[in-house]
Amino acid sequence: MAGAGRRHKGDGPRCPACGLPLLVQWVGHTAALQASVNLPAPDEPRPYGEAAKDRTWNRLVWCLPRRRYGPLRLRWTNARHPPDCPHQHLLDHQCPPAEPTTLF
């Protein structure tokens, strides 16, 4: 039974449709939303301006500060979010388009 509940790095949740690794969590306290974002490598730059260009009314941008200790926690972004924020900025997960399986 030793180690039955342990998880190794990279064993987090994955999208059931496309298999990409996800970060899934409730964001907010009073009116929380469950956010699912693709989880990039910690050193991959994801500036706010680039993410904000792809935002839509139903695809939000989340700020992901990576602390030295403690779990990952997504933060809301809004119109007052600093454009030069140093953290990663992630959009809600969308599966990549599937390759066609037929020729006709």
mmCIF file of N, CA, C and O in Angstrom:
data_model
loop_
_atom_site.group_PDB
_atom_site.id
_atom_site.type_symbol
_atom_site.label_atom_id
_atom_site.label_comp_id
_atom_site.label_asym_id
_atom_site.label_seq_id
_atom_site.Cartn_x
_atom_site.Cartn_y
_atom_site.Cartn_z
ATOM 1 N N MET A 1 0.818 -1.196 0.000
ATOM 2 C CA MET A 1 0.000 0.000 0.000
ATOM 3 C C MET A 1 0.863 1.262 0.000
ATOM 4 O O MET A 1 0.366 2.338 -0.192
ATOM 5 N N ALA A 2 2.143 1.099 0.245
ATOM 6 C CA ALA A 2 3.026 2.265 0.292
ATOM 7 C C ALA A 2 3.051 2.960 -1.063
ATOM 8 O O ALA A 2 3.248 2.341 -2.089
ATOM 9 N N GLY A 3 2.846 4.279 -1.039
ATOM 10 C CA GLY A 3 2.913 5.067 -2.256
ATOM 11 C C GLY A 3 1.697 4.970 -3.155
ATOM 12 O O GLY A 3 1.750 5.375 -4.293
ATOM 13 N N ALA A 4 0.591 4.435 -2.655
ATOM 14 C CA ALA A 4 -0.591 4.254 -3.499
ATOM 15 C C ALA A 4 -1.164 5.573 -3.984
ATOM 16 O O ALA A 4 -1.702 5.649 -5.080
ATOM 17 N N GLY A 5 -1.067 6.627 -3.184
ATOM 18 C CA GLY A 5 -1.664 7.899 -3.570
ATOM 19 C C GLY A 5 -0.688 8.877 -4.188
ATOM 20 O O GLY A 5 -1.041 10.002 -4.476
ATOM 21 N N ARG A 6 0.550 8.467 -4.412
ATOM 22 C CA ARG A 6 1.546 9.388 -4.941
ATOM 23 C C ARG A 6 1.347 9.642 -6.417
ATOM 24 O O ARG A 6 0.953 8.769 -7.159
ATOM 25 N N ARG A 7 1.691 10.852 -6.815
ATOM 26 C CA ARG A 7 1.661 11.211 -8.228
ATOM 27 C C ARG A 7 3.047 11.670 -8.635
ATOM 28 O O ARG A 7 3.712 12.364 -7.896
ATOM 29 N N HIS A 8 3.460 11.294 -9.801
ATOM 30 C CA HIS A 8 4.733 11.742 -10.329
ATOM 31 C C HIS A 8 4.506 12.975 -11.175
ATOM 32 O O HIS A 8 3.395 13.243 -11.626
ATOM 33 N N LYS A 9 5.585 13.711 -11.437
ATOM 34 C CA LYS A 9 5.474 14.900 -12.272
ATOM 35 C C LYS A 9 4.882 14.536 -13.624
ATOM 36 O O LYS A 9 5.258 13.545 -14.231
ATOM 37 N N GLY A 10 3.949 15.349 -14.106
ATOM 38 C CA GLY A 10 3.339 15.094 -15.397
ATOM 39 C C GLY A 10 2.134 14.167 -15.341
ATOM 40 O O GLY A 10 1.586 13.825 -16.369
ATOM 41 N N ASP A 11 1.745 13.725 -14.139
ATOM 42 C CA ASP A 11 0.594 12.835 -14.007
ATOM 43 C C ASP A 11 -0.704 13.608 -13.793
ATOM 44 O O ASP A 11 -1.675 13.041 -13.335
ATOM 45 N N GLY A 12 -0.730 14.885 -14.104
ATOM 46 C CA GLY A 12 -1.915 15.692 -13.882
ATOM 47 C C GLY A 12 -3.020 15.324 -14.861
ATOM 48 O O GLY A 12 -2.865 14.443 -15.708
ATOM 49 N N PRO A 13 -4.152 16.014 -14.757
ATOM 50 C CA PRO A 13 -5.270 15.704 -15.653
ATOM 51 C C PRO A 13 -4.930 16.011 -17.106
ATOM 52 O O PRO A 13 -4.143 16.897 -17.393
ATOM 53 N N ARG A 14 -5.547 15.258 -17.978
ATOM 54 C CA ARG A 14 -5.372 15.456 -19.413
ATOM 55 C C ARG A 14 -6.746 15.596 -20.061
ATOM 56 O O ARG A 14 -7.726 15.073 -19.563
ATOM 57 N N CYS A 15 -6.792 16.303 -21.174
ATOM 58 C CA CYS A 15 -8.039 16.458 -21.920
ATOM 59 C C CYS A 15 -8.446 15.089 -22.450
ATOM 60 O O CYS A 15 -7.637 14.407 -23.084
ATOM 61 N N PRO A 16 -9.697 14.655 -22.211
ATOM 62 C CA PRO A 16 -10.112 13.345 -22.700
ATOM 63 C C PRO A 16 -10.177 13.270 -24.228
ATOM 64 O O PRO A 16 -10.061 12.205 -24.803
ATOM 65 N N ALA A 17 -10.321 14.405 -24.898
ATOM 66 C CA ALA A 17 -10.443 14.390 -26.353
ATOM 67 C C ALA A 17 -9.085 14.439 -27.064
ATOM 68 O O ALA A 17 -8.828 13.661 -27.970
ATOM 69 N N CYS A 18 -8.195 15.355 -26.631
ATOM 70 C CA CYS A 18 -6.933 15.531 -27.356
ATOM 71 C C CYS A 18 -5.710 15.066 -26.577
ATOM 72 O O CYS A 18 -4.642 14.939 -27.139
ATOM 73 N N GLY A 19 -5.837 14.824 -25.265
ATOM 74 C CA GLY A 19 -4.737 14.294 -24.471
ATOM 75 C C GLY A 19 -3.734 15.312 -23.975
ATOM 76 O O GLY A 19 -2.746 14.945 -23.356
ATOM 77 N N LEU A 20 -3.947 16.612 -24.228
ATOM 78 C CA LEU A 20 -3.011 17.629 -23.746
ATOM 79 C C LEU A 20 -3.103 17.749 -22.226
ATOM 80 O O LEU A 20 -4.182 17.620 -21.650
ATOM 81 N N PRO A 21 -1.961 18.015 -21.548
ATOM 82 C CA PRO A 21 -2.008 18.206 -20.094
ATOM 83 C C PRO A 21 -2.751 19.492 -19.748
ATOM 84 O O PRO A 21 -2.589 20.514 -20.411
ATOM 85 N N LEU A 22 -3.591 19.431 -18.715
ATOM 86 C CA LEU A 22 -4.420 20.569 -18.319
ATOM 87 C C LEU A 22 -4.190 20.938 -16.868
ATOM 88 O O LEU A 22 -3.811 20.103 -16.053
ATOM 89 N N LEU A 23 -4.445 22.189 -16.551
ATOM 90 C CA LEU A 23 -4.586 22.658 -15.181
ATOM 91 C C LEU A 23 -6.064 22.982 -15.029
ATOM 92 O O LEU A 23 -6.593 23.819 -15.750
ATOM 93 N N VAL A 24 -6.762 22.287 -14.136
ATOM 94 C CA VAL A 24 -8.200 22.469 -13.940
ATOM 95 C C VAL A 24 -8.419 22.863 -12.493
ATOM 96 O O VAL A 24 -7.987 22.156 -11.580
ATOM 97 N N GLN A 25 -9.057 24.024 -12.270
ATOM 98 C CA GLN A 25 -9.334 24.457 -10.908
ATOM 99 C C GLN A 25 -10.462 25.480 -10.885
ATOM 100 O O GLN A 25 -10.784 26.074 -11.906
ATOM 101 N N TRP A 26 -11.058 25.643 -9.711
ATOM 102 C CA TRP A 26 -12.075 26.663 -9.495
ATOM 103 C C TRP A 26 -11.358 27.968 -9.215
ATOM 104 O O TRP A 26 -10.444 28.018 -8.403
ATOM 105 N N VAL A 27 -11.767 29.049 -9.901
ATOM 106 C CA VAL A 27 -11.153 30.361 -9.731
ATOM 107 C C VAL A 27 -12.213 31.306 -9.201
ATOM 108 O O VAL A 27 -13.284 31.428 -9.779
ATOM 109 N N GLY A 28 -11.914 31.990 -8.101
ATOM 110 C CA GLY A 28 -12.848 32.918 -7.486
ATOM 111 C C GLY A 28 -13.359 32.383 -6.173
ATOM 112 O O GLY A 28 -13.164 31.213 -5.833
ATOM 113 N N HIS A 29 -14.016 33.255 -5.416
ATOM 114 C CA HIS A 29 -14.513 32.853 -4.107
ATOM 115 C C HIS A 29 -16.037 32.876 -4.051
ATOM 116 O O HIS A 29 -16.666 31.897 -3.697
ATOM 117 N N THR A 30 -16.640 33.979 -4.433
ATOM 118 C CA THR A 30 -18.089 34.105 -4.345
ATOM 119 C C THR A 30 -18.772 33.502 -5.563
ATOM 120 O O THR A 30 -19.665 32.682 -5.439
ATOM 121 N N ALA A 31 -18.342 33.900 -6.732
ATOM 122 C CA ALA A 31 -18.899 33.361 -7.970
ATOM 123 C C ALA A 31 -17.743 32.734 -8.740
ATOM 124 O O ALA A 31 -17.091 33.377 -9.541
ATOM 125 N N ALA A 32 -17.458 31.495 -8.458
ATOM 126 C CA ALA A 32 -16.297 30.832 -9.043
ATOM 127 C C ALA A 32 -16.631 30.184 -10.382
ATOM 128 O O ALA A 32 -17.752 29.760 -10.614
ATOM 129 N N LEU A 33 -15.640 30.131 -11.249
ATOM 130 C CA LEU A 33 -15.729 29.424 -12.521
ATOM 131 C C LEU A 33 -14.697 28.308 -12.509
ATOM 132 O O LEU A 33 -13.616 28.471 -11.967
ATOM 133 N N GLN A 34 -15.022 27.198 -13.133
ATOM 134 C CA GLN A 34 -14.034 26.145 -13.259
ATOM 135 C C GLN A 34 -13.266 26.383 -14.552
ATOM 136 O O GLN A 34 -13.837 26.356 -15.642
ATOM 137 N N ALA A 35 -11.977 26.642 -14.420
ATOM 138 C CA ALA A 35 -11.127 26.946 -15.563
ATOM 139 C C ALA A 35 -10.294 25.734 -15.930
ATOM 140 O O ALA A 35 -9.783 25.042 -15.063
ATOM 141 N N SER A 36 -10.156 25.489 -17.233
ATOM 142 C CA SER A 36 -9.267 24.450 -17.760
ATOM 143 C C SER A 36 -8.350 25.121 -18.767
ATOM 144 O O SER A 36 -8.818 25.687 -19.751
ATOM 145 N N VAL A 37 -7.045 25.073 -18.510
ATOM 146 C CA VAL A 37 -6.068 25.700 -19.394
ATOM 147 C C VAL A 37 -4.991 24.689 -19.752
ATOM 148 O O VAL A 37 -4.705 23.774 -18.987
ATOM 149 N N ASN A 38 -4.394 24.852 -20.935
ATOM 150 C CA ASN A 38 -3.225 24.049 -21.295
ATOM 151 C C ASN A 38 -2.087 24.470 -20.386
ATOM 152 O O ASN A 38 -1.876 25.655 -20.156
ATOM 153 N N LEU A 39 -1.344 23.518 -19.863
ATOM 154 C CA LEU A 39 -0.269 23.810 -18.918
ATOM 155 C C LEU A 39 1.070 23.800 -19.648
ATOM 156 O O LEU A 39 1.609 22.735 -19.964
ATOM 157 N N PRO A 40 1.631 24.995 -19.932
ATOM 158 C CA PRO A 40 2.911 25.058 -20.639
ATOM 159 C C PRO A 40 4.085 24.837 -19.683
ATOM 160 O O PRO A 40 3.916 24.815 -18.464
ATOM 161 N N ALA A 41 5.267 24.720 -20.239
ATOM 162 C CA ALA A 41 6.479 24.610 -19.434
ATOM 163 C C ALA A 41 6.667 25.902 -18.633
ATOM 164 O O ALA A 41 6.271 26.981 -19.089
ATOM 165 N N PRO A 42 7.262 25.820 -17.440
ATOM 166 C CA PRO A 42 7.407 27.013 -16.602
ATOM 167 C C PRO A 42 8.210 28.139 -17.245
ATOM 168 O O PRO A 42 7.973 29.307 -16.956
ATOM 169 N N ASP A 43 9.160 27.818 -18.106
ATOM 170 C CA ASP A 43 10.007 28.865 -18.696
ATOM 171 C C ASP A 43 9.486 29.385 -20.033
ATOM 172 O O ASP A 43 10.104 30.237 -20.654
ATOM 173 N N GLU A 44 8.334 28.919 -20.474
ATOM 174 C CA GLU A 44 7.758 29.365 -21.744
ATOM 175 C C GLU A 44 7.083 30.725 -21.552
ATOM 176 O O GLU A 44 6.181 30.860 -20.739
ATOM 177 N N PRO A 45 7.519 31.762 -22.293
ATOM 178 C CA PRO A 45 6.901 33.082 -22.120
ATOM 179 C C PRO A 45 5.485 33.104 -22.692
ATOM 180 O O PRO A 45 5.239 32.596 -23.778
ATOM 181 N N ARG A 46 4.580 33.665 -21.949
ATOM 182 C CA ARG A 46 3.186 33.818 -22.387
ATOM 183 C C ARG A 46 2.716 35.209 -21.973
ATOM 184 O O ARG A 46 2.047 35.380 -20.969
ATOM 185 N N PRO A 47 3.087 36.256 -22.734
ATOM 186 C CA PRO A 47 2.729 37.625 -22.351
ATOM 187 C C PRO A 47 1.226 37.877 -22.424
ATOM 188 O O PRO A 47 0.507 37.248 -23.197
ATOM 189 N N TYR A 48 0.784 38.834 -21.629
ATOM 190 C CA TYR A 48 -0.633 39.160 -21.547
ATOM 191 C C TYR A 48 -1.171 39.683 -22.880
ATOM 192 O O TYR A 48 -2.256 39.310 -23.311
ATOM 193 N N GLY A 49 -0.421 40.521 -23.561
ATOM 194 C CA GLY A 49 -0.888 41.115 -24.818
ATOM 195 C C GLY A 49 -1.201 40.078 -25.880
ATOM 196 O O GLY A 49 -2.198 40.180 -26.592
ATOM 197 N N GLU A 50 -0.364 39.059 -25.997
ATOM 198 C CA GLU A 50 -0.595 37.997 -26.978
ATOM 199 C C GLU A 50 -1.854 37.202 -26.654
ATOM 200 O O GLU A 50 -2.639 36.867 -27.531
ATOM 201 N N ALA A 51 -2.047 36.882 -25.381
ATOM 202 C CA ALA A 51 -3.233 36.115 -24.974
ATOM 203 C C ALA A 51 -4.501 36.946 -25.142
ATOM 204 O O ALA A 51 -5.540 36.430 -25.547
ATOM 205 N N ALA A 52 -4.412 38.242 -24.832
ATOM 206 C CA ALA A 52 -5.593 39.108 -24.919
ATOM 207 C C ALA A 52 -6.097 39.237 -26.360
ATOM 208 O O ALA A 52 -7.292 39.431 -26.583
ATOM 209 N N LYS A 53 -5.206 39.110 -27.342
ATOM 210 C CA LYS A 53 -5.626 39.193 -28.750
ATOM 211 C C LYS A 53 -6.567 38.052 -29.122
ATOM 212 O O LYS A 53 -7.434 38.211 -29.976
ATOM 213 N N ASP A 54 -6.370 36.886 -28.505
ATOM 214 C CA ASP A 54 -7.172 35.709 -28.839
ATOM 215 C C ASP A 54 -8.375 35.511 -27.927
ATOM 216 O O ASP A 54 -9.100 34.535 -28.068
ATOM 217 N N ARG A 55 -8.596 36.432 -26.988
ATOM 218 C CA ARG A 55 -9.736 36.328 -26.075
ATOM 219 C C ARG A 55 -11.032 36.540 -26.843
ATOM 220 O O ARG A 55 -11.100 37.339 -27.764
ATOM 221 N N THR A 56 -12.067 35.774 -26.469
ATOM 222 C CA THR A 56 -13.410 35.952 -27.028
ATOM 223 C C THR A 56 -14.381 36.065 -25.869
ATOM 224 O O THR A 56 -13.994 35.946 -24.704
ATOM 225 N N TRP A 57 -15.649 36.240 -26.170
ATOM 226 C CA TRP A 57 -16.639 36.403 -25.101
ATOM 227 C C TRP A 57 -16.770 35.137 -24.258
ATOM 228 O O TRP A 57 -17.177 35.194 -23.104
ATOM 229 N N ASN A 58 -16.423 33.977 -24.815
ATOM 230 C CA ASN A 58 -16.533 32.738 -24.042
ATOM 231 C C ASN A 58 -15.192 32.037 -23.839
ATOM 232 O O ASN A 58 -15.149 30.888 -23.450
ATOM 233 N N ARG A 59 -14.110 32.720 -24.136
ATOM 234 C CA ARG A 59 -12.756 32.182 -23.914
ATOM 235 C C ARG A 59 -11.959 33.228 -23.152
ATOM 236 O O ARG A 59 -11.531 34.232 -23.707
ATOM 237 N N LEU A 60 -11.762 32.973 -21.862
ATOM 238 C CA LEU A 60 -11.144 33.954 -20.979
ATOM 239 C C LEU A 60 -9.631 33.790 -20.916
ATOM 240 O O LEU A 60 -9.088 32.744 -21.235
ATOM 241 N N VAL A 61 -8.964 34.857 -20.462
ATOM 242 C CA VAL A 61 -7.514 34.850 -20.244
ATOM 243 C C VAL A 61 -7.273 34.780 -18.745
ATOM 244 O O VAL A 61 -7.883 35.514 -17.969
ATOM 245 N N TRP A 62 -6.378 33.878 -18.328
ATOM 246 C CA TRP A 62 -6.042 33.693 -16.921
ATOM 247 C C TRP A 62 -4.570 34.001 -16.700
ATOM 248 O O TRP A 62 -3.733 33.721 -17.550
ATOM 249 N N CYS A 63 -4.253 34.559 -15.553
ATOM 250 C CA CYS A 63 -2.870 34.860 -15.164
ATOM 251 C C CYS A 63 -2.392 33.715 -14.266
ATOM 252 O O CYS A 63 -3.085 33.322 -13.324
ATOM 253 N N LEU A 64 -1.213 33.167 -14.556
ATOM 254 C CA LEU A 64 -0.679 32.044 -13.780
ATOM 255 C C LEU A 64 0.677 32.408 -13.187
ATOM 256 O O LEU A 64 1.720 32.210 -13.807
ATOM 257 N N PRO A 65 0.684 32.952 -11.951
ATOM 258 C CA PRO A 65 1.974 33.164 -11.283
ATOM 259 C C PRO A 65 2.500 31.825 -10.788
ATOM 260 O O PRO A 65 1.749 31.015 -10.275
ATOM 261 N N ARG A 66 3.763 31.579 -10.992
ATOM 262 C CA ARG A 66 4.381 30.337 -10.517
ATOM 263 C C ARG A 66 5.243 30.679 -9.312
ATOM 264 O O ARG A 66 6.314 31.269 -9.456
ATOM 265 N N ARG A 67 4.756 30.320 -8.139
ATOM 266 C CA ARG A 67 5.489 30.583 -6.901
ATOM 267 C C ARG A 67 6.562 29.528 -6.695
ATOM 268 O O ARG A 67 6.477 28.425 -7.205
ATOM 269 N N ARG A 68 7.536 29.879 -5.890
ATOM 270 C CA ARG A 68 8.603 28.924 -5.586
ATOM 271 C C ARG A 68 8.047 27.731 -4.815
ATOM 272 O O ARG A 68 8.421 26.593 -5.060
ATOM 273 N N TYR A 69 7.159 27.992 -3.860
ATOM 274 C CA TYR A 69 6.544 26.934 -3.058
ATOM 275 C C TYR A 69 5.032 27.086 -3.133
ATOM 276 O O TYR A 69 4.519 28.181 -3.216
ATOM 277 N N GLY A 70 4.341 25.996 -3.089
ATOM 278 C CA GLY A 70 2.876 26.036 -3.090
ATOM 279 C C GLY A 70 2.300 25.634 -4.428
ATOM 280 O O GLY A 70 3.005 25.525 -5.437
ATOM 281 N N PRO A 71 0.991 25.422 -4.450
ATOM 282 C CA PRO A 71 0.333 24.956 -5.677
ATOM 283 C C PRO A 71 0.150 26.074 -6.696
ATOM 284 O O PRO A 71 0.223 27.257 -6.370
ATOM 285 N N LEU A 72 -0.094 25.686 -7.928
ATOM 286 C CA LEU A 72 -0.403 26.660 -8.975
ATOM 287 C C LEU A 72 -1.797 27.208 -8.732
ATOM 288 O O LEU A 72 -2.728 26.461 -8.409
ATOM 289 N N ARG A 73 -1.988 28.501 -8.892
ATOM 290 C CA ARG A 73 -3.289 29.140 -8.711
ATOM 291 C C ARG A 73 -3.524 30.141 -9.834
ATOM 292 O O ARG A 73 -2.766 31.091 -9.992
ATOM 293 N N LEU A 74 -4.570 29.912 -10.604
ATOM 294 C CA LEU A 74 -4.948 30.849 -11.655
ATOM 295 C C LEU A 74 -5.564 32.089 -11.041
ATOM 296 O O LEU A 74 -6.216 32.020 -10.007
ATOM 297 N N ARG A 75 -5.369 33.220 -11.712
ATOM 298 C CA ARG A 75 -5.981 34.492 -11.281
ATOM 299 C C ARG A 75 -6.801 35.058 -12.432
ATOM 300 O O ARG A 75 -6.471 34.898 -13.597
ATOM 301 N N TRP A 76 -7.858 35.776 -12.057
ATOM 302 C CA TRP A 76 -8.684 36.482 -13.042
ATOM 303 C C TRP A 76 -7.850 37.582 -13.696
ATOM 304 O O TRP A 76 -6.973 38.154 -13.072
ATOM 305 N N THR A 77 -8.156 37.907 -14.938
ATOM 306 C CA THR A 77 -7.625 39.121 -15.567
ATOM 307 C C THR A 77 -8.814 39.980 -15.954
ATOM 308 O O THR A 77 -9.914 39.472 -16.179
ATOM 309 N N ASN A 78 -8.597 41.283 -16.006
ATOM 310 C CA ASN A 78 -9.651 42.209 -16.399
ATOM 311 C C ASN A 78 -9.020 43.381 -17.137
ATOM 312 O O ASN A 78 -7.830 43.355 -17.438
ATOM 313 N N ALA A 79 -9.787 44.402 -17.400
ATOM 314 C CA ALA A 79 -9.298 45.546 -18.158
ATOM 315 C C ALA A 79 -8.162 46.274 -17.444
ATOM 316 O O ALA A 79 -7.354 46.937 -18.086
ATOM 317 N N ARG A 80 -8.072 46.152 -16.128
ATOM 318 C CA ARG A 80 -7.012 46.834 -15.378
ATOM 319 C C ARG A 80 -5.779 45.958 -15.158
ATOM 320 O O ARG A 80 -4.868 46.353 -14.458
ATOM 321 N N HIS A 81 -5.734 44.774 -15.771
ATOM 322 C CA HIS A 81 -4.564 43.901 -15.615
ATOM 323 C C HIS A 81 -3.358 44.584 -16.255
ATOM 324 O O HIS A 81 -3.451 45.068 -17.382
ATOM 325 N N PRO A 82 -2.209 44.623 -15.573
ATOM 326 C CA PRO A 82 -1.048 45.325 -16.141
ATOM 327 C C PRO A 82 -0.558 44.664 -17.433
ATOM 328 O O PRO A 82 -0.354 43.452 -17.463
ATOM 329 N N PRO A 83 -0.366 45.438 -18.496
ATOM 330 C CA PRO A 83 0.057 44.858 -19.771
ATOM 331 C C PRO A 83 1.460 44.257 -19.717
ATOM 332 O O PRO A 83 1.800 43.403 -20.520
ATOM 333 N N ASP A 84 2.278 44.686 -18.768
ATOM 334 C CA ASP A 84 3.640 44.167 -18.653
ATOM 335 C C ASP A 84 3.784 43.146 -17.516
ATOM 336 O O ASP A 84 4.881 42.917 -17.011
ATOM 337 N N CYS A 85 2.694 42.509 -17.128
ATOM 338 C CA CYS A 85 2.703 41.506 -16.064
ATOM 339 C C CYS A 85 3.701 40.399 -16.427
ATOM 340 O O CYS A 85 3.669 39.875 -17.539
ATOM 341 N N PRO A 86 4.597 39.990 -15.512
ATOM 342 C CA PRO A 86 5.646 39.022 -15.838
ATOM 343 C C PRO A 86 5.196 37.556 -15.829
ATOM 344 O O PRO A 86 5.960 36.689 -16.213
ATOM 345 N N HIS A 87 3.966 37.277 -15.417
ATOM 346 C CA HIS A 87 3.513 35.891 -15.313
ATOM 347 C C HIS A 87 3.041 35.348 -16.661
ATOM 348 O O HIS A 87 2.865 36.094 -17.610
ATOM 349 N N GLN A 88 2.800 34.033 -16.701
ATOM 350 C CA GLN A 88 2.235 33.418 -17.900
ATOM 351 C C GLN A 88 0.743 33.741 -17.974
ATOM 352 O O GLN A 88 0.068 33.783 -16.948
ATOM 353 N N HIS A 89 0.226 33.943 -19.186
ATOM 354 C CA HIS A 89 -1.188 34.244 -19.403
ATOM 355 C C HIS A 89 -1.755 33.200 -20.349
ATOM 356 O O HIS A 89 -1.260 33.031 -21.459
ATOM 357 N N LEU A 90 -2.769 32.495 -19.878
ATOM 358 C CA LEU A 90 -3.281 31.328 -20.579
ATOM 359 C C LEU A 90 -4.747 31.501 -20.934
ATOM 360 O O LEU A 90 -5.520 32.064 -20.163
ATOM 361 N N LEU A 91 -5.127 30.989 -22.085
ATOM 362 C CA LEU A 91 -6.529 30.988 -22.516
ATOM 363 C C LEU A 91 -7.182 29.688 -22.091
ATOM 364 O O LEU A 91 -6.510 28.671 -21.901
ATOM 365 N N ASP A 92 -8.507 29.706 -21.975
ATOM 366 C CA ASP A 92 -9.246 28.471 -21.715
ATOM 367 C C ASP A 92 -8.877 27.433 -22.771
ATOM 368 O O ASP A 92 -8.650 27.770 -23.933
ATOM 369 N N HIS A 93 -8.840 26.182 -22.365
ATOM 370 C CA HIS A 93 -8.441 25.096 -23.272
ATOM 371 C C HIS A 93 -9.459 24.890 -24.387
ATOM 372 O O HIS A 93 -10.657 24.883 -24.149
ATOM 373 N N GLN A 94 -8.947 24.748 -25.589
ATOM 374 C CA GLN A 94 -9.735 24.332 -26.746
ATOM 375 C C GLN A 94 -8.923 23.265 -27.454
ATOM 376 O O GLN A 94 -7.732 23.455 -27.701
ATOM 377 N N CYS A 95 -9.556 22.147 -27.767
ATOM 378 C CA CYS A 95 -8.856 21.078 -28.469
ATOM 379 C C CYS A 95 -8.428 21.570 -29.847
ATOM 380 O O CYS A 95 -9.167 22.311 -30.500
ATOM 381 N N PRO A 96 -7.235 21.161 -30.295
ATOM 382 C CA PRO A 96 -6.824 21.529 -31.654
ATOM 383 C C PRO A 96 -7.738 20.867 -32.668
ATOM 384 O O PRO A 96 -8.322 19.816 -32.395
ATOM 385 N N PRO A 97 -7.885 21.467 -33.842
ATOM 386 C CA PRO A 97 -8.773 20.874 -34.847
ATOM 387 C C PRO A 97 -8.272 19.489 -35.247
ATOM 388 O O PRO A 97 -7.075 19.267 -35.418
ATOM 389 N N ALA A 98 -9.189 18.562 -35.388
ATOM 390 C CA ALA A 98 -8.852 17.192 -35.744
ATOM 391 C C ALA A 98 -8.552 17.083 -37.234
ATOM 392 O O ALA A 98 -9.134 17.802 -38.048
ATOM 393 N N GLU A 99 -7.658 16.186 -37.556
ATOM 394 C CA GLU A 99 -7.349 15.922 -38.965
ATOM 395 C C GLU A 99 -8.518 15.155 -39.567
ATOM 396 O O GLU A 99 -9.104 14.281 -38.916
ATOM 397 N N PRO A 100 -8.883 15.442 -40.810
ATOM 398 C CA PRO A 100 -9.978 14.689 -41.437
ATOM 399 C C PRO A 100 -9.597 13.222 -41.583
ATOM 400 O O PRO A 100 -8.455 12.882 -41.867
ATOM 401 N N THR A 101 -10.570 12.346 -41.369
ATOM 402 C CA THR A 101 -10.307 10.904 -41.435
ATOM 403 C C THR A 101 -10.763 10.286 -42.747
ATOM 404 O O THR A 101 -10.513 9.120 -42.981
ATOM 405 N N THR A 102 -11.435 11.058 -43.592
ATOM 406 C CA THR A 102 -11.876 10.521 -44.889
ATOM 407 C C THR A 102 -11.328 11.393 -46.009
ATOM 408 O O THR A 102 -10.978 12.552 -45.795
ATOM 409 N N LEU A 103 -11.295 10.874 -47.184
ATOM 410 C CA LEU A 103 -10.782 11.617 -48.328
ATOM 411 C C LEU A 103 -11.867 12.309 -49.122
ATOM 412 O O LEU A 103 -11.591 13.061 -50.048
ATOM 413 N N PHE A 104 -13.122 12.060 -48.816
ATOM 414 C CA PHE A 104 -14.228 12.659 -49.582
ATOM 415 C C PHE A 104 -15.167 13.393 -48.683
ATOM 416 O O PHE A 104 -15.158 13.365 -47.523
#
